[in-house]
Coordinates of N, CA, C and O in Angstrom, one line a residue:
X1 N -128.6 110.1 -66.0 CA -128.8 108.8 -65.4 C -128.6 107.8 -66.5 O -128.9 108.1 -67.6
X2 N -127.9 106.4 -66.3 CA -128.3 105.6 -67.0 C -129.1 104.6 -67.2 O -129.1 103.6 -66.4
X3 N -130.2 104.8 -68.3 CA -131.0 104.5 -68.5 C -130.9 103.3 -69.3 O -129.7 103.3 -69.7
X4 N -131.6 102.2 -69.9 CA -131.4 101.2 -70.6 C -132.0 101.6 -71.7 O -133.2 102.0 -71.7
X5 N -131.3 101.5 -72.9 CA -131.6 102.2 -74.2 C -132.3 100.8 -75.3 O -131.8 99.7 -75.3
X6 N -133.1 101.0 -75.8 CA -133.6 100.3 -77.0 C -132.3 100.0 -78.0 O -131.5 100.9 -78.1
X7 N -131.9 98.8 -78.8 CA -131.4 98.6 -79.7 C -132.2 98.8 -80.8 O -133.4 98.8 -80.7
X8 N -131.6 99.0 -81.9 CA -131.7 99.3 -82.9 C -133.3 98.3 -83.7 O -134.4 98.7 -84.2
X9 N -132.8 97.0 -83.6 CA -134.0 96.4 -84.0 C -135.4 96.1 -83.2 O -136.4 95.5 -83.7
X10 N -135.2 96.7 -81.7 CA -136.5 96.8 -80.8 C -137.1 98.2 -81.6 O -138.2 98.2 -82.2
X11 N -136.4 99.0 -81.7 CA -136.7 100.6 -81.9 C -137.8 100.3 -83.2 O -139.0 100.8 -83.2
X12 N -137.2 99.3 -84.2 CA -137.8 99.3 -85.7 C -138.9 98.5 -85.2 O -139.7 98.8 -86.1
X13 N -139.6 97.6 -84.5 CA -140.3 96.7 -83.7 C -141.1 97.4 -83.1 O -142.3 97.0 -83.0
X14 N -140.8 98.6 -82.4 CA -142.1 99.1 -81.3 C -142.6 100.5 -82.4 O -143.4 101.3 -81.9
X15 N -141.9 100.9 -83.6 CA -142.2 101.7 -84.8 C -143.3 100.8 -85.3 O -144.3 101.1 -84.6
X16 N -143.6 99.8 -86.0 CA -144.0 98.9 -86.4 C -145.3 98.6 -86.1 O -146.3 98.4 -86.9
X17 N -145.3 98.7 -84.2 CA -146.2 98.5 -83.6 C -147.3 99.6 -83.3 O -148.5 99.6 -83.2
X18 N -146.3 100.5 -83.2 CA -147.2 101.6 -83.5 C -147.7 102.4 -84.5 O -148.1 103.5 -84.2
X19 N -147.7 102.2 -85.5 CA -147.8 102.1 -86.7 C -149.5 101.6 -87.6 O -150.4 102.2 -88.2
X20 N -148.9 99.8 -86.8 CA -150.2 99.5 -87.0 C -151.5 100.3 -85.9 O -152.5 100.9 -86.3
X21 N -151.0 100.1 -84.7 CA -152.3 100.5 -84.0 C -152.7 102.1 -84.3 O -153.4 102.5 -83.5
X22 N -152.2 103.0 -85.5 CA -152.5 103.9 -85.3 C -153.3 104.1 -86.9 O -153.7 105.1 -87.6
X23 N -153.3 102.7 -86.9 CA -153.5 103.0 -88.6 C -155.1 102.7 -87.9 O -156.0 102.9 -88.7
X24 N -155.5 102.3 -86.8 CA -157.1 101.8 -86.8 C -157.2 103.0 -85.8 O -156.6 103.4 -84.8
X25 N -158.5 103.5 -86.9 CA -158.8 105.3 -86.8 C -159.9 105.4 -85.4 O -159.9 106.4 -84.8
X26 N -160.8 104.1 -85.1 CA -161.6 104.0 -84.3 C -160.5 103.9 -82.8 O -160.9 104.4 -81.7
X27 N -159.4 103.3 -82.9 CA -158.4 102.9 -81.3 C -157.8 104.5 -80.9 O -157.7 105.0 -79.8
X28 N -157.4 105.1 -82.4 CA -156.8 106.2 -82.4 C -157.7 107.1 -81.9 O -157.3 107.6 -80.8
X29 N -158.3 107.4 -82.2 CA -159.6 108.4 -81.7 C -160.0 108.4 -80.3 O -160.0 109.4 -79.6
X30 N -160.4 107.1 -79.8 CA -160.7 106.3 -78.6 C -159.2 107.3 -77.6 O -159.3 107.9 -76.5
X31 N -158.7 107.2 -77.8 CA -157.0 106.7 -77.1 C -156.9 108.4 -77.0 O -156.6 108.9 -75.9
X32 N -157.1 109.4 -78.3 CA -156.7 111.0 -78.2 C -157.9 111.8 -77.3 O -157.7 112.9 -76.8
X33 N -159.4 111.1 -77.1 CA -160.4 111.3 -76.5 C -160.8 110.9 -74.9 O -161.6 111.3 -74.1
X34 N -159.8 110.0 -74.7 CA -159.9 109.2 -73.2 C -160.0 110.2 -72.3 O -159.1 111.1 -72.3
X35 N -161.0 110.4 -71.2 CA -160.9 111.1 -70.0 C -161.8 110.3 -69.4 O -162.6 109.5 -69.8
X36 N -161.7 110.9 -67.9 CA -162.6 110.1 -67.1 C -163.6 111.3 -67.0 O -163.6 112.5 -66.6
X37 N -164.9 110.0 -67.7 CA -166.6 110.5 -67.2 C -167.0 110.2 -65.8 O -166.3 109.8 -64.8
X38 N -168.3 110.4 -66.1 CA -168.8 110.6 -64.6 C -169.2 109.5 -64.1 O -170.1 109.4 -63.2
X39 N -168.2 107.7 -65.2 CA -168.8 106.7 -64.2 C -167.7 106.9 -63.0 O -168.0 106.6 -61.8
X40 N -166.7 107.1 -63.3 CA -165.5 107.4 -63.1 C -166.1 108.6 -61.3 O -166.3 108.2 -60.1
X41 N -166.2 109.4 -61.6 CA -166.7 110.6 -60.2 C -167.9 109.2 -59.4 O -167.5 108.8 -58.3
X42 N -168.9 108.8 -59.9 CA -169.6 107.8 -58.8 C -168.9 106.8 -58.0 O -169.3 106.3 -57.0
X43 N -167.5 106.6 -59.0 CA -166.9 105.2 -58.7 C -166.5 105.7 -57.2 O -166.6 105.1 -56.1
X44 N -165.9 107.0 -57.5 CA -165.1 107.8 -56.0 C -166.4 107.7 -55.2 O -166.6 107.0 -54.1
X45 N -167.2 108.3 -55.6 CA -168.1 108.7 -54.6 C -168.6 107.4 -53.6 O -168.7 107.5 -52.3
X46 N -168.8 106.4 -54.1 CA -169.5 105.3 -53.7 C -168.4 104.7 -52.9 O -168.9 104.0 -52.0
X47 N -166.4 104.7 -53.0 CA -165.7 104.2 -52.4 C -165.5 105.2 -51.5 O -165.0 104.6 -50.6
X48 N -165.7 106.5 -51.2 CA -165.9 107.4 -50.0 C -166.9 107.4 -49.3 O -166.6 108.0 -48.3
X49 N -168.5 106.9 -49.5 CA -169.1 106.6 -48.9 C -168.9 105.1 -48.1 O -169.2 104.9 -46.9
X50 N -168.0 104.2 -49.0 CA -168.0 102.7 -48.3 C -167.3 103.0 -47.2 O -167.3 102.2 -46.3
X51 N -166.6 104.3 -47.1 CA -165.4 104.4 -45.9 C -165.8 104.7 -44.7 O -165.0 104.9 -43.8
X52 N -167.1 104.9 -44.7 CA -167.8 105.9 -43.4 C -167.6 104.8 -42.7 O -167.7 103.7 -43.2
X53 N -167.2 105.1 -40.9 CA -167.5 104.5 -40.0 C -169.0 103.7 -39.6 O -170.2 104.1 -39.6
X54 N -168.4 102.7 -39.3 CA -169.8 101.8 -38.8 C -170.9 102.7 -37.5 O -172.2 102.6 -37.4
X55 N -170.0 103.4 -36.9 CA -170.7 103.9 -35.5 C -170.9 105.2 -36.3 O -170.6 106.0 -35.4
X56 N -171.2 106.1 -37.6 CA -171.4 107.4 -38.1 C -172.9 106.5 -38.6 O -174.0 106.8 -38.1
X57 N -172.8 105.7 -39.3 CA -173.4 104.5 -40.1 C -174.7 104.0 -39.1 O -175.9 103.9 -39.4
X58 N -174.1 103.7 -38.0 CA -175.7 103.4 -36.8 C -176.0 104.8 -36.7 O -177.0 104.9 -37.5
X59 N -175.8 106.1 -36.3 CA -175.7 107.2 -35.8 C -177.0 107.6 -36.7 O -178.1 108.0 -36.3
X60 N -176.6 107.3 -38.2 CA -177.5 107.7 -39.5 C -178.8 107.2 -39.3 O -179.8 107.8 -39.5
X61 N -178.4 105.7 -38.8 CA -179.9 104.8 -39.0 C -180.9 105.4 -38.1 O -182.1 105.8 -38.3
X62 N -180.2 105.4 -37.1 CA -181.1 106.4 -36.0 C -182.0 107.6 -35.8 O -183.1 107.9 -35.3
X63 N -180.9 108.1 -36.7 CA -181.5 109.5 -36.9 C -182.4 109.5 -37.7 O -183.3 110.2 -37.6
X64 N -182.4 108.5 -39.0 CA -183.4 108.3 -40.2 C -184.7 107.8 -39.3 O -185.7 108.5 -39.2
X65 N -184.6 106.7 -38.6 CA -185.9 106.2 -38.0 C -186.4 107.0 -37.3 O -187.6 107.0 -37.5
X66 N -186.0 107.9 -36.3 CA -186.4 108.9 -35.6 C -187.2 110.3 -36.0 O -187.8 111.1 -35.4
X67 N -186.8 110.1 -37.3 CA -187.1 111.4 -38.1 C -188.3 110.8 -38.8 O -189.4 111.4 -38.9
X68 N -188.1 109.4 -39.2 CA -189.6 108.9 -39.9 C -191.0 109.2 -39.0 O -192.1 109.7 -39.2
X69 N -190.2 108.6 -38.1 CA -191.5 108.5 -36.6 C -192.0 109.8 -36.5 O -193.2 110.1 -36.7
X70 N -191.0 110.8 -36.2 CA -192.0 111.9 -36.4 C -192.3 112.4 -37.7 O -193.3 113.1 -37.7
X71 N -191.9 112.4 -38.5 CA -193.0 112.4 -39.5 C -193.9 111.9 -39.9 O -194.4 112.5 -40.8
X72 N -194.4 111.0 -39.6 CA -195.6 110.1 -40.0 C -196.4 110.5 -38.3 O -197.6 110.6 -38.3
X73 N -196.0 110.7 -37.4 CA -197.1 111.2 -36.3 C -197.6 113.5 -36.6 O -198.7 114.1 -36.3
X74 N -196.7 113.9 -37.0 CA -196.6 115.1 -37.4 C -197.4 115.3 -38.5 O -198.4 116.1 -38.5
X75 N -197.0 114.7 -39.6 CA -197.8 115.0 -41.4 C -197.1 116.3 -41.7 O -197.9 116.9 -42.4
X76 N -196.0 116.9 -41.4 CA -196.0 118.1 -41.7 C -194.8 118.0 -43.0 O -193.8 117.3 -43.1
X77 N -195.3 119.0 -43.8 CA -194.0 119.1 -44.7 C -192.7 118.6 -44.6 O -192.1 117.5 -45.0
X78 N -192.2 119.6 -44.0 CA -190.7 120.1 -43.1 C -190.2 118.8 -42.4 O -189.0 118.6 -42.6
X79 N -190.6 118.2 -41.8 CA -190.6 116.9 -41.1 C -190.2 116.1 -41.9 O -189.1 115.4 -41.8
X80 N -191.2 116.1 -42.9 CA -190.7 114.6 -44.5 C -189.8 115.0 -44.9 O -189.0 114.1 -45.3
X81 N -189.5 116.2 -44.9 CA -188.2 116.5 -45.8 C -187.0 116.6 -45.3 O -185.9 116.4 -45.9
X82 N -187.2 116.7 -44.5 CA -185.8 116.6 -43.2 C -185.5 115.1 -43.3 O -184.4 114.8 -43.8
X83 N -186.5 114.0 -42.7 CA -186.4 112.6 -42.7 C -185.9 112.1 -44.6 O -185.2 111.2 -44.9
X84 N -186.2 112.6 -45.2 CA -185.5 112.5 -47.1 C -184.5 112.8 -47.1 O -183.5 112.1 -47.6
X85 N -184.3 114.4 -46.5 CA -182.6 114.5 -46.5 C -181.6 113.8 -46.2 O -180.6 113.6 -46.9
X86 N -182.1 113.2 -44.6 CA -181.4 112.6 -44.1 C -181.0 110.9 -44.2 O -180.1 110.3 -43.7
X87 N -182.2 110.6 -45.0 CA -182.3 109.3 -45.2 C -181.8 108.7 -46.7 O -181.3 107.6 -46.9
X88 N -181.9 109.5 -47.6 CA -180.8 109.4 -48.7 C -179.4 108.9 -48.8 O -178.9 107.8 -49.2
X89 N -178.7 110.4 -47.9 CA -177.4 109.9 -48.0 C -177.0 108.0 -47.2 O -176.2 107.2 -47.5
X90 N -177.9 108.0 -46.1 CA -177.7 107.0 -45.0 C -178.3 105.9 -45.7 O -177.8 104.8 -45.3
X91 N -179.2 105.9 -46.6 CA -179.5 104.4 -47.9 C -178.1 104.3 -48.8 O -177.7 103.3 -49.4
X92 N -177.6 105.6 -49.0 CA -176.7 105.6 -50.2 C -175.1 105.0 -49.1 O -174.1 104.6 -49.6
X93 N -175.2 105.2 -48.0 CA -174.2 104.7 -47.3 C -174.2 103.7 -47.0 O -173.1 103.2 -47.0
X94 N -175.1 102.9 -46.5 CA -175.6 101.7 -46.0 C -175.5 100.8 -47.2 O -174.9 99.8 -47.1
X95 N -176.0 101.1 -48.1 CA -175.2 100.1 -49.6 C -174.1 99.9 -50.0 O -173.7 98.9 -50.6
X96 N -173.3 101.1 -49.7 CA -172.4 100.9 -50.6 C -171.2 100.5 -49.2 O -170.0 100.5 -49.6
X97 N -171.4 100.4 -48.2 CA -170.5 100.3 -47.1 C -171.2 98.4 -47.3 O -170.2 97.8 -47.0
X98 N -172.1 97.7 -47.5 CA -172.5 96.6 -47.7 C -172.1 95.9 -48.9 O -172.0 94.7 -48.9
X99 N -171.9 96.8 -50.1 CA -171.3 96.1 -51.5 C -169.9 96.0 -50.7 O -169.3 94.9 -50.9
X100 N -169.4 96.7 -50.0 CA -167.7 96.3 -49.9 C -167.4 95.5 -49.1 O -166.5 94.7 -49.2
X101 N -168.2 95.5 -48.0 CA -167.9 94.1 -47.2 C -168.3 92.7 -47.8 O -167.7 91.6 -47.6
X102 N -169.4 92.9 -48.7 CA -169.8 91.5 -49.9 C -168.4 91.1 -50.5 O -167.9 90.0 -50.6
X103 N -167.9 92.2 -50.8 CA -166.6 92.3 -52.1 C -165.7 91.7 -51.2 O -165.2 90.7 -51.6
X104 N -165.3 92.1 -50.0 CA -164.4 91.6 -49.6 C -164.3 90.1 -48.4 O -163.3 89.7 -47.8
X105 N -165.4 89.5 -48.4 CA -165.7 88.5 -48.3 C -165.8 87.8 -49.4 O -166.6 86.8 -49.2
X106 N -165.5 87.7 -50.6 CA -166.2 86.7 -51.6 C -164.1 87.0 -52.3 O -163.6 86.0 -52.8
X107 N -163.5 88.0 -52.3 CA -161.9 87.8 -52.4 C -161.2 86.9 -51.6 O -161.3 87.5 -50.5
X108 N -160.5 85.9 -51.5 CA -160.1 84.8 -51.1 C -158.9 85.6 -50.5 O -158.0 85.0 -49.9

């Protein structure tokens, strides 16, 4: 293929440049160590949660409130835990499906 080649005095210029930035041991280190942590995995998580349909989204609320009710008329273990299970993910959806509509009302 032809590719567009560096001249001679770019070549000695981007040597130069890298050079310096390799001479600072903290950028270098930083730069051979880079991977994505786990703010990186929430970031996904939280933009696959924002993606849930609105009508999955009521479906949740429903089921969360319905599940409270009977647990607070019931008192039984199994009941609360069910209404936790299910009310977690549907708080953790309901936020983050609300951070993105904020975000995208406030982008011009």
């Amino acid at each position: 293929m032809n590719e567009p080649t560096l001249s001679e005095r770019e070549r000695r210029i981007l040597a130069e440049i890298e050079r310096d930035l390799s001479a600072d041991e903290r950028l270098d280190r930083a730069l051979r160590t880079m991977r994505r942590g786990p703010w990186h995995r929430a970031a996904r998580a939280g933009a696959a949660l924002a993606r849930v349909p609105s009508g999955v989204l009521a479906v949740l609320v429903a089921l969360s409130t319905a599940l409270l009710l009977v647990g607070t008329q019931v008192h039984t273990t199994p009941a609360l835990g069910l209404f936790a299970v299910v009310w977690v993910p549907t708080l953790a959806a309901v936020a983050a499906h609300s951070v993105r509509r904020w975000r995208r009302r406030r982008i011009p």
